[in-house]
CSV table of C-alpha atoms and ligand atoms in Angstrom, one decimal:
chain,number,residue,atom,x,y,z
K,1,MET,CA,24.2,26.0,104.0
K,2,LYS,CA,23.2,24.7,100.7
K,3,ALA,CA,26.0,23.7,98.3
K,4,ALA,CA,25.0,26.3,95.8
K,5,ASN,CA,25.1,29.0,98.5
K,6,ARG,CA,28.5,27.8,99.7
K,7,ASP,CA,29.9,27.9,96.2
K,8,PHE,CA,28.6,31.4,95.7
K,9,THR,CA,30.1,32.6,99.0
K,10,ARG,CA,33.4,31.1,98.2
K,11,ALA,CA,33.4,32.7,94.7
K,12,MET,CA,32.6,36.1,96.3
K,13,ASN,CA,35.4,35.7,98.9
K,14,GLN,CA,37.8,34.7,96.2
K,15,PHE,CA,36.8,37.7,94.0
K,16,ASN,CA,37.3,40.0,97.0
K,17,ILE,CA,40.7,38.6,97.8
K,18,LEU,CA,41.9,38.8,94.2
K,19,ASN,CA,40.5,42.4,93.9
K,20,THR,CA,42.4,43.4,97.1
K,21,ILE,CA,45.6,42.0,95.8
K,22,ARG,CA,45.1,43.8,92.4
K,23,GLU,CA,44.4,47.2,94.1
K,24,VAL,CA,47.2,47.0,96.6
K,25,GLY,CA,49.8,45.3,94.5
K,26,ARG,CA,51.7,43.4,97.2
K,27,ILE,CA,49.9,42.4,100.4
K,28,SER,CA,50.2,39.9,103.2
K,29,ARG,CA,47.5,37.3,104.1
K,30,VAL,CA,46.9,39.1,107.5
K,31,GLU,CA,46.3,42.4,105.7
K,32,ILE,CA,44.0,40.7,103.2
K,33,ALA,CA,41.9,39.3,106.1
K,34,GLU,CA,41.8,42.8,107.7
K,35,LYS,CA,40.7,44.5,104.4
K,36,THR,CA,38.1,41.9,103.3
K,37,GLY,CA,36.7,41.1,106.7
K,38,GLN,CA,37.3,37.4,106.0
K,39,SER,CA,38.8,35.0,108.6
K,40,ARG,CA,42.5,34.2,108.4
K,41,ALA,CA,41.6,30.6,107.8
K,42,SER,CA,39.4,31.4,104.8
K,43,VAL,CA,42.1,33.7,103.4
K,44,THR,CA,44.8,31.0,103.8
K,45,ASN,CA,42.5,28.4,102.2
K,46,ILE,CA,41.5,30.4,99.2
K,47,THR,CA,44.9,31.9,98.5
K,48,ALA,CA,46.4,28.4,98.7
K,49,ALA,CA,44.1,27.3,95.9
K,50,MET,CA,44.9,30.4,93.9
K,51,ILE,CA,48.7,29.8,94.3
K,52,ARG,CA,48.2,26.1,93.1
K,53,GLU,CA,46.3,27.4,90.0
K,54,GLY,CA,49.1,29.9,89.3
K,55,ILE,CA,46.8,33.0,89.6
K,56,ILE,CA,48.9,34.6,92.4
K,57,ARG,CA,52.3,33.9,93.9
K,58,GLU,CA,54.3,34.4,97.0
K,59,GLU,CA,57.1,36.9,97.3
K,60,PRO,CA,59.3,37.7,100.3
K,61,CYS,CA,58.6,41.2,101.7
K,62,ARG,CA,61.1,43.7,100.5
K,63,CYS,CA,61.1,45.3,103.9
K,64,THR,CA,63.9,44.4,106.4
K,65,PRO,CA,62.3,42.4,109.2
K,66,SER,CA,62.9,43.9,112.7
K,67,ARG,CA,63.0,40.4,114.1
K,68,GLY,CA,62.1,36.8,113.1
K,69,ARG,CA,61.6,35.6,109.5
K,70,LYS,CA,60.7,37.7,106.6
K,71,ARG,CA,57.0,38.3,105.9
K,72,ILE,CA,55.5,36.6,102.9
K,73,MET,CA,53.6,38.8,100.5
K,74,LEU,CA,51.1,37.8,97.8
K,75,VAL,CA,51.2,39.3,94.3
K,76,LEU,CA,49.3,38.6,91.1
K,77,ASN,CA,51.0,36.3,88.6
K,78,PRO,CA,51.1,38.3,85.4
K,79,GLU,CA,51.4,35.0,83.4
K,80,ALA,CA,48.2,33.6,84.9
K,81,ALA,CA,46.2,34.6,81.8
K,82,TYR,CA,46.4,36.5,78.6
K,83,VAL,CA,43.6,38.2,76.7
K,84,VAL,CA,43.4,40.1,73.5
K,85,GLY,CA,41.7,43.4,72.8
K,86,VAL,CA,40.5,44.6,69.4
K,87,LYS,CA,39.3,48.1,68.6
K,88,ILE,CA,37.4,48.7,65.4
K,89,SER,CA,37.7,52.3,64.1
K,90,ALA,CA,36.5,53.8,60.9
K,91,PHE,CA,39.9,53.5,59.1
K,92,GLN,CA,41.8,51.0,61.1
K,93,VAL,CA,41.6,48.0,63.5
K,94,SER,CA,44.0,47.9,66.4
K,95,PHE,CA,45.0,44.9,68.5
K,96,ALA,CA,46.7,44.4,71.9
K,97,VAL,CA,47.6,41.2,73.8
K,98,VAL,CA,47.8,41.9,77.5
K,99,ASP,CA,48.7,39.8,80.5
K,100,PHE,CA,46.8,39.3,83.8
K,101,ILE,CA,47.9,42.6,85.2
K,102,GLY,CA,47.0,44.6,82.1
K,103,ASP,CA,50.5,45.1,80.7
K,104,VAL,CA,50.7,45.1,76.9
K,105,LYS,CA,52.8,42.2,75.5
K,106,SER,CA,52.3,43.0,71.8
K,107,SER,CA,50.2,45.4,69.8
K,108,LEU,CA,49.4,46.0,66.1
K,109,VAL,CA,47.5,48.6,64.1
K,110,MET,CA,46.2,47.5,60.6
K,111,PRO,CA,44.6,50.0,58.2
K,112,ILE,CA,41.2,49.0,56.7
K,113,ARG,CA,38.2,51.1,55.6
K,114,VAL,CA,35.7,49.2,57.9
K,115,SER,CA,32.5,50.8,56.6
K,116,GLU,CA,33.4,49.9,53.0
K,117,ARG,CA,33.8,46.1,53.7
K,118,ASP,CA,31.2,43.5,54.5
K,119,GLU,CA,31.3,42.2,58.1
K,120,GLU,CA,32.6,38.7,57.2
K,121,THR,CA,35.6,40.3,55.5
K,122,VAL,CA,36.2,42.5,58.6
K,123,ALA,CA,35.9,39.4,60.8
K,124,ASP,CA,38.5,37.6,58.6
K,125,PHE,CA,40.7,40.6,58.9
K,126,ILE,CA,40.3,40.6,62.7
K,127,GLU,CA,41.1,36.9,63.0
K,128,ASP,CA,44.4,37.4,61.1
K,129,GLY,CA,45.3,40.4,63.2
K,130,VAL,CA,44.6,38.6,66.5
K,131,ARG,CA,46.6,35.5,65.5
K,132,HIS,CA,49.5,37.7,64.3
K,133,CYS,CA,49.5,39.7,67.6
K,134,VAL,CA,49.3,36.6,69.7
K,135,GLU,CA,52.3,35.1,67.8
K,136,ASP,CA,54.2,38.4,68.3
K,137,ALA,CA,53.7,38.0,72.1
K,138,ARG,CA,55.3,34.5,71.7
K,139,LEU,CA,52.0,32.9,72.7
K,140,SER,CA,49.6,30.5,71.1
K,141,MET,CA,45.8,30.8,70.8
K,142,GLU,CA,45.7,28.1,73.5
K,143,ASP,CA,47.1,30.6,76.0
K,144,ILE,CA,44.4,33.2,75.3
K,145,SER,CA,41.5,33.3,77.8
K,146,GLY,CA,39.3,35.7,76.0
K,147,CYS,CA,38.9,38.4,73.3
K,148,GLY,CA,37.3,41.8,73.8
K,149,ILE,CA,36.0,44.0,70.9
K,150,GLY,CA,35.6,47.7,71.4
K,151,VAL,CA,33.4,49.6,69.0
K,152,SER,CA,31.7,53.0,69.1
K,153,GLY,CA,27.9,53.1,69.2
K,154,PHE,CA,25.1,51.5,71.2
K,155,VAL,CA,26.3,48.1,72.6
K,156,ASP,CA,24.4,45.8,74.9
K,157,SER,CA,27.4,44.0,76.2
K,158,ALA,CA,25.6,41.6,78.5
K,159,ALA,CA,23.7,40.3,75.5
K,160,GLY,CA,26.8,40.5,73.3
K,161,LYS,CA,25.0,42.7,70.8
K,162,CYS,CA,26.0,45.8,69.0
K,163,LEU,CA,22.6,47.5,68.3
K,164,TRP,CA,24.0,50.4,66.3
K,165,THR,CA,27.4,51.5,65.3
K,166,PRO,CA,28.3,54.6,63.1
K,167,LEU,CA,30.8,52.3,61.3
K,168,LYS,CA,28.0,50.7,59.4
K,169,ASP,CA,25.1,52.8,60.4
K,170,GLY,CA,23.2,49.7,61.8
K,171,THR,CA,23.3,46.5,63.8
K,172,SER,CA,26.6,44.6,63.9
K,173,HIS,CA,27.1,40.8,64.3
K,174,ILE,CA,30.9,41.1,64.5
K,175,ARG,CA,31.2,39.5,67.9
K,176,SER,CA,29.7,36.1,67.0
K,177,MET,CA,31.6,36.1,63.7
K,178,VAL,CA,34.9,36.7,65.6
K,179,ALA,CA,34.1,34.2,68.3
K,180,ARG,CA,33.4,31.5,65.7
K,181,ARG,CA,36.7,32.1,64.0
K,182,LEU,CA,38.9,32.3,67.2
K,183,GLY,CA,37.2,29.7,69.3
K,184,VAL,CA,37.6,31.8,72.5
K,185,ASP,CA,35.1,33.6,74.7
K,186,THR,CA,34.5,36.9,72.9
K,187,TYR,CA,32.9,40.0,74.3
K,188,ILE,CA,31.8,43.3,72.7
K,189,GLU,CA,31.6,46.5,74.6
K,190,ASN,CA,31.2,50.2,73.7
K,191,ASP,CA,34.8,51.5,73.2
K,192,ALA,CA,34.5,54.3,75.8
K,193,ASN,CA,33.1,51.9,78.4
K,194,SER,CA,36.0,49.5,77.8
K,195,VAL,CA,38.5,52.3,78.3
K,196,THR,CA,36.6,53.3,81.4
K,197,VAL,CA,36.7,49.8,82.9
K,198,ALA,CA,40.4,49.5,82.0
K,199,SER,CA,41.2,52.8,83.8
K,200,GLN,CA,39.2,51.6,86.8
K,201,TRP,CA,41.1,48.3,87.0
K,202,PHE,CA,44.6,49.3,85.8
K,203,GLY,CA,44.8,53.0,85.2
K,204,GLN,CA,44.0,56.5,86.5
K,205,GLY,CA,40.7,55.4,88.0
K,206,LYS,CA,42.2,52.7,90.2
K,207,GLY,CA,40.9,53.0,93.8
K,208,ILE,CA,38.4,55.9,92.8
K,209,ASP,CA,34.7,55.1,93.3
K,210,ASN,CA,33.3,58.1,91.3
K,211,PHE,CA,34.9,59.2,88.1
K,212,LEU,CA,34.1,60.0,84.5
K,213,VAL,CA,36.0,59.2,81.3
K,214,VAL,CA,35.5,61.4,78.2
K,215,THR,CA,37.1,60.1,75.1
K,216,VAL,CA,37.8,62.5,72.1
K,217,GLU,CA,38.6,61.0,68.8
K,218,HIS,CA,36.5,60.4,65.6
K,219,GLY,CA,33.6,60.8,68.0
K,220,VAL,CA,33.2,61.9,71.6
K,221,GLY,CA,32.5,59.1,74.0
K,222,MET,CA,32.0,58.7,77.7
K,223,GLY,CA,32.1,56.2,80.6
K,224,ILE,CA,30.6,56.8,84.0
K,225,VAL,CA,31.7,55.0,87.2
K,226,VAL,CA,29.3,55.6,90.2
K,227,ASP,CA,30.0,54.0,93.5
K,228,GLY,CA,32.7,51.7,91.9
K,229,LYS,CA,30.4,50.4,89.2
K,230,LEU,CA,30.1,51.2,85.5
K,231,TYR,CA,26.8,53.0,85.0
K,232,ARG,CA,24.9,51.6,82.1
K,233,GLY,CA,21.5,53.2,82.4
K,234,ALA,CA,18.1,51.5,81.9
K,235,THR,CA,18.8,49.9,78.6
K,236,GLY,CA,22.5,48.9,79.1
K,237,ILE,CA,23.6,51.4,76.4
K,238,GLY,CA,25.0,53.9,78.9
K,239,ALA,CA,26.2,57.4,78.3
K,240,GLU,CA,26.2,59.2,74.9
K,241,PHE,CA,27.8,62.5,76.0
K,242,GLY,CA,28.9,63.2,72.4
K,243,HIS,CA,25.3,63.7,71.3
K,244,VAL,CA,24.1,66.1,74.0
K,245,VAL,CA,22.9,69.2,72.2
K,246,LEU,CA,24.6,72.3,73.5
K,247,VAL,CA,24.1,74.7,70.6
K,248,PRO,CA,20.5,74.7,69.3
K,249,ASP,CA,20.5,74.6,65.5
K,250,GLY,CA,24.3,74.5,65.5
K,251,GLU,CA,26.7,72.6,63.4
K,252,PRO,CA,25.4,69.3,61.8
K,253,CYS,CA,26.2,66.0,63.6
K,254,ARG,CA,26.5,62.5,62.1
K,255,CYS,CA,23.7,61.4,64.3
K,256,GLY,CA,21.3,63.5,62.3
K,257,LYS,CA,20.8,66.3,64.9
K,258,ARG,CA,22.5,69.7,65.1
K,259,GLY,CA,24.7,71.3,67.7
K,260,CYS,CA,25.9,68.1,69.5
K,261,VAL,CA,29.1,68.3,71.6
K,262,GLU,CA,30.6,66.0,69.0
K,263,ALA,CA,29.7,68.4,66.1
K,264,TYR,CA,32.3,70.8,67.5
K,265,ALA,CA,34.8,68.7,69.5
K,266,CYS,CA,35.6,65.5,67.6
K,267,ASP,CA,38.3,65.0,65.1
K,268,GLY,CA,36.0,64.4,62.2
K,269,ASN,CA,34.0,67.6,62.6
K,270,ILE,CA,37.1,69.7,63.4
K,271,LEU,CA,38.5,68.4,60.1
K,272,ARG,CA,35.3,69.1,58.3
K,273,ARG,CA,35.1,72.7,59.6
K,274,ALA,CA,38.8,73.2,58.8
K,275,ARG,CA,38.2,72.2,55.2
K,276,GLY,CA,35.4,74.7,55.0
K,277,VAL,CA,37.7,77.5,56.3
K,278,LEU,CA,40.6,76.6,54.0
K,279,SER,CA,38.4,76.2,50.9
K,280,ARG,CA,37.2,79.8,51.3
K,281,ARG,CA,40.8,81.1,51.2
K,282,ARG,CA,42.1,82.5,47.9
K,283,GLY,CA,45.2,81.0,46.4
K,284,GLY,CA,45.3,78.0,48.6
K,285,LYS,CA,47.5,75.2,47.2
K,286,LEU,CA,46.3,72.5,49.7
K,287,ASP,CA,44.7,69.3,48.5
K,288,LEU,CA,41.7,69.4,50.9
K,289,ASP,CA,40.7,65.8,50.2
K,290,ARG,CA,44.0,64.6,51.5
K,291,LEU,CA,44.1,66.9,54.5
K,292,THR,CA,44.2,65.0,57.8
K,293,ILE,CA,43.4,66.0,61.4
K,294,GLU,CA,47.2,65.8,62.1
K,295,ASP,CA,47.8,68.4,59.3
K,296,VAL,CA,45.1,70.7,60.7
K,297,THR,CA,46.4,70.3,64.3
K,298,ARG,CA,50.0,71.2,63.1
K,299,MET,CA,48.8,74.2,61.1
K,300,ALA,CA,46.9,75.5,64.1
K,301,LYS,CA,49.8,75.0,66.5
K,302,ASP,CA,51.9,76.9,64.0
K,303,GLY,CA,49.6,79.9,64.4
K,304,ASP,CA,46.8,79.7,61.8
K,305,ALA,CA,44.2,81.9,63.5
K,306,GLY,CA,41.2,80.6,61.5
K,307,LEU,CA,42.0,77.0,62.5
K,308,ARG,CA,42.9,77.9,66.1
K,309,ARG,CA,39.4,79.3,66.4
K,310,ILE,CA,37.8,76.0,65.4
K,311,PHE,CA,39.9,74.1,68.1
K,312,ARG,CA,39.0,76.8,70.6
K,313,GLU,CA,35.3,76.5,69.9
K,314,GLY,CA,35.6,72.7,70.2
K,315,GLY,CA,37.4,73.1,73.6
K,316,THR,CA,34.8,75.6,74.8
K,317,ILE,CA,31.8,73.4,73.9
K,318,LEU,CA,33.6,70.3,75.5
K,319,GLY,CA,34.2,72.3,78.7
K,320,GLN,CA,30.7,73.5,78.8
K,321,GLY,CA,29.5,69.9,78.5
K,322,ILE,CA,32.0,68.6,81.1
K,323,ALA,CA,30.9,71.4,83.5
K,324,GLY,CA,27.4,70.0,83.2
K,325,LEU,CA,28.6,66.5,83.9
K,326,ILE,CA,30.5,67.6,87.0
K,327,GLN,CA,27.4,69.5,88.1
K,328,ILE,CA,25.3,66.3,87.9
K,329,PHE,CA,27.8,63.6,89.0
K,330,ASN,CA,30.0,65.4,91.4
K,331,PRO,CA,32.9,63.1,90.5
K,332,GLU,CA,36.3,62.9,92.1
K,333,ARG,CA,38.0,62.9,88.8
K,334,VAL,CA,37.3,63.5,85.1
K,335,ILE,CA,39.8,61.7,82.8
K,336,VAL,CA,39.9,63.2,79.3
K,337,THR,CA,41.7,61.0,76.8
K,338,GLY,CA,41.7,59.6,73.2
K,339,GLU,CA,43.5,60.6,70.0
K,340,GLY,CA,42.1,64.2,70.3
K,341,VAL,CA,44.6,64.7,73.2
K,342,ARG,CA,47.2,65.5,70.5
K,343,ALA,CA,45.6,69.0,70.2
K,344,GLY,CA,47.0,69.9,73.6
K,345,ASP,CA,46.3,73.4,74.8
K,346,LEU,CA,44.6,74.3,71.5
K,347,VAL,CA,41.5,72.4,72.9
K,348,PHE,CA,42.2,71.8,76.6
K,349,GLY,CA,43.1,75.4,77.5
K,350,PRO,CA,39.7,76.7,76.4
K,351,MET,CA,38.1,73.5,77.8
K,352,ARG,CA,39.5,74.2,81.3
K,353,ARG,CA,38.5,77.9,81.1
K,354,ALA,CA,34.9,76.9,80.1
K,355,VAL,CA,34.7,74.4,83.0
K,356,LYS,CA,35.7,77.0,85.4
K,357,LYS,CA,33.3,79.6,84.0
K,358,TYR,CA,30.2,77.3,84.0
K,359,LEU,CA,30.8,75.4,87.2
K,360,ASN,CA,29.9,76.4,90.8
K,361,LYS,CA,33.1,77.0,92.8
K,362,GLU,CA,32.1,74.4,95.5
K,363,GLN,CA,31.9,71.7,92.8
K,364,ALA,CA,35.0,72.8,90.9
K,365,ALA,CA,37.0,72.4,94.1
K,366,VAL,CA,36.4,68.6,94.5
K,367,THR,CA,36.9,67.5,90.9
K,368,ARG,CA,40.3,67.0,89.3
K,369,ILE,CA,40.4,67.1,85.5
K,370,VAL,CA,43.2,64.9,84.1
K,371,VAL,CA,44.1,65.1,80.4
K,372,GLN,CA,45.7,61.7,79.9
K,373,GLU,CA,48.3,60.9,77.2
K,374,TRP,CA,47.1,58.5,74.5
K,375,ASN,CA,48.8,55.6,72.8
K,376,ASP,CA,47.7,54.0,69.5
K,377,PHE,CA,47.0,50.7,71.2
K,378,ASP,CA,45.1,52.2,74.2
K,379,TRP,CA,41.7,51.4,72.7
K,380,ALA,CA,42.6,47.8,72.2
K,381,ARG,CA,44.1,47.7,75.7
K,382,GLY,CA,40.8,49.0,77.0
K,383,ALA,CA,38.9,46.2,75.2
K,384,ALA,CA,41.3,43.7,76.7
K,385,GLY,CA,40.9,45.3,80.1
K,386,PHE,CA,37.2,44.7,79.9
K,387,VAL,CA,37.8,41.0,79.3
K,388,LEU,CA,40.2,40.9,82.3
K,389,SER,CA,37.6,42.4,84.6
K,390,GLU,CA,35.3,39.6,83.6
K,391,LEU,CA,38.0,37.0,84.1
K,392,TYR,CA,38.7,38.3,87.7
K,393,LYS,CA,35.2,37.4,88.7
K,394,SER,CA,35.8,33.7,88.2
K,395,PRO,CA,39.5,33.1,87.6
K,396,LEU,CA,39.7,29.5,88.7
K,397,ASP,CA,37.3,28.5,85.9
K,398,ARG,CA,38.6,30.7,83.2
K,399,THR,CA,42.4,31.2,83.3
K,400,ARG,CA,44.5,29.0,81.2
K,401,LEU,CA,48.0,28.9,82.4
K,402,ALA,CA,50.6,29.8,79.8
K,403,LYS,CA,53.1,27.0,79.5
P,501,LIG,ZN1,25.0,64.0,67.4
């Protein structure tokens, strides 16, 4: 075998072993050999190197041995590497430092009107936030193996390019600007795709080969995992579920079309429509310019019928769209998440009813729809998870052990 082939085979074997440990959590060498189909000698060899590098470590089995000595299990070393995730939103940038197993060590949310600042200023701002967050986790930049940036829009992550983002209505060069400032490997990925990869590696999608993630916030995003792989489509841009038109000539959307899913279901458009309803009411004392989506959600939950109708319509359109997705992809699970989850049954009750109404029974039976709680730093954690998934592919070259 040529040296290059041998290296490749070893790298693949190593990736499979690491992946097996990540999926199972605690596992013995014998079980790894069984699961990966590699010889015990190869598993012993490769795991020895990974233990020396501090990527994994041995732990005695918690089970009580029936006879002889305790079995030795292998687990990931959370301290093997740290990465930082950054999510750029319209009105804020959020940060999270995570360890090798995806646990958040520190997080930070900083308000900034991104579209009103030039990119160099936003990059300076991100640099400050990252350094602050790393310090907060009691680490130094030397300990950071990579940085991931999540942004909405069309991102060619392999080329490291953001082709279009609604945040500046055009191309963004933020990745290279941040990379230059931080001096670490920096990736950029569509925000919904990052959250999808993070749920595949560390969350609700772990161990599931076919699932969809729908994110509801300022926009409506989507990630698709088919046969265990993130589906990117022909151009690498991937899915734009938010801009599928379901209501011909319906409500206006920021993409320039009318009747998109996003025009009904996302925070921005629910807020816009709520302002419209409230402005037509006589004797209203509300300052509509200062009205937030949180205010509108609270008023609807308190029983405002006009506002409840807007949420209900959003949920119904979302459900109609998701029924179509299930019809096409036949996924095991659909994970709905994002800030929009705050609306609870206002949106997700009608959404579930619409899915049921528009889906064939046979398909409805196999797909579970999970509405997943959302934390402020989940976007940033997603962006970090994307970096980790890259890191796992060649950990011996890329991890920098934290001292
Ligand atoms: Zn649109």
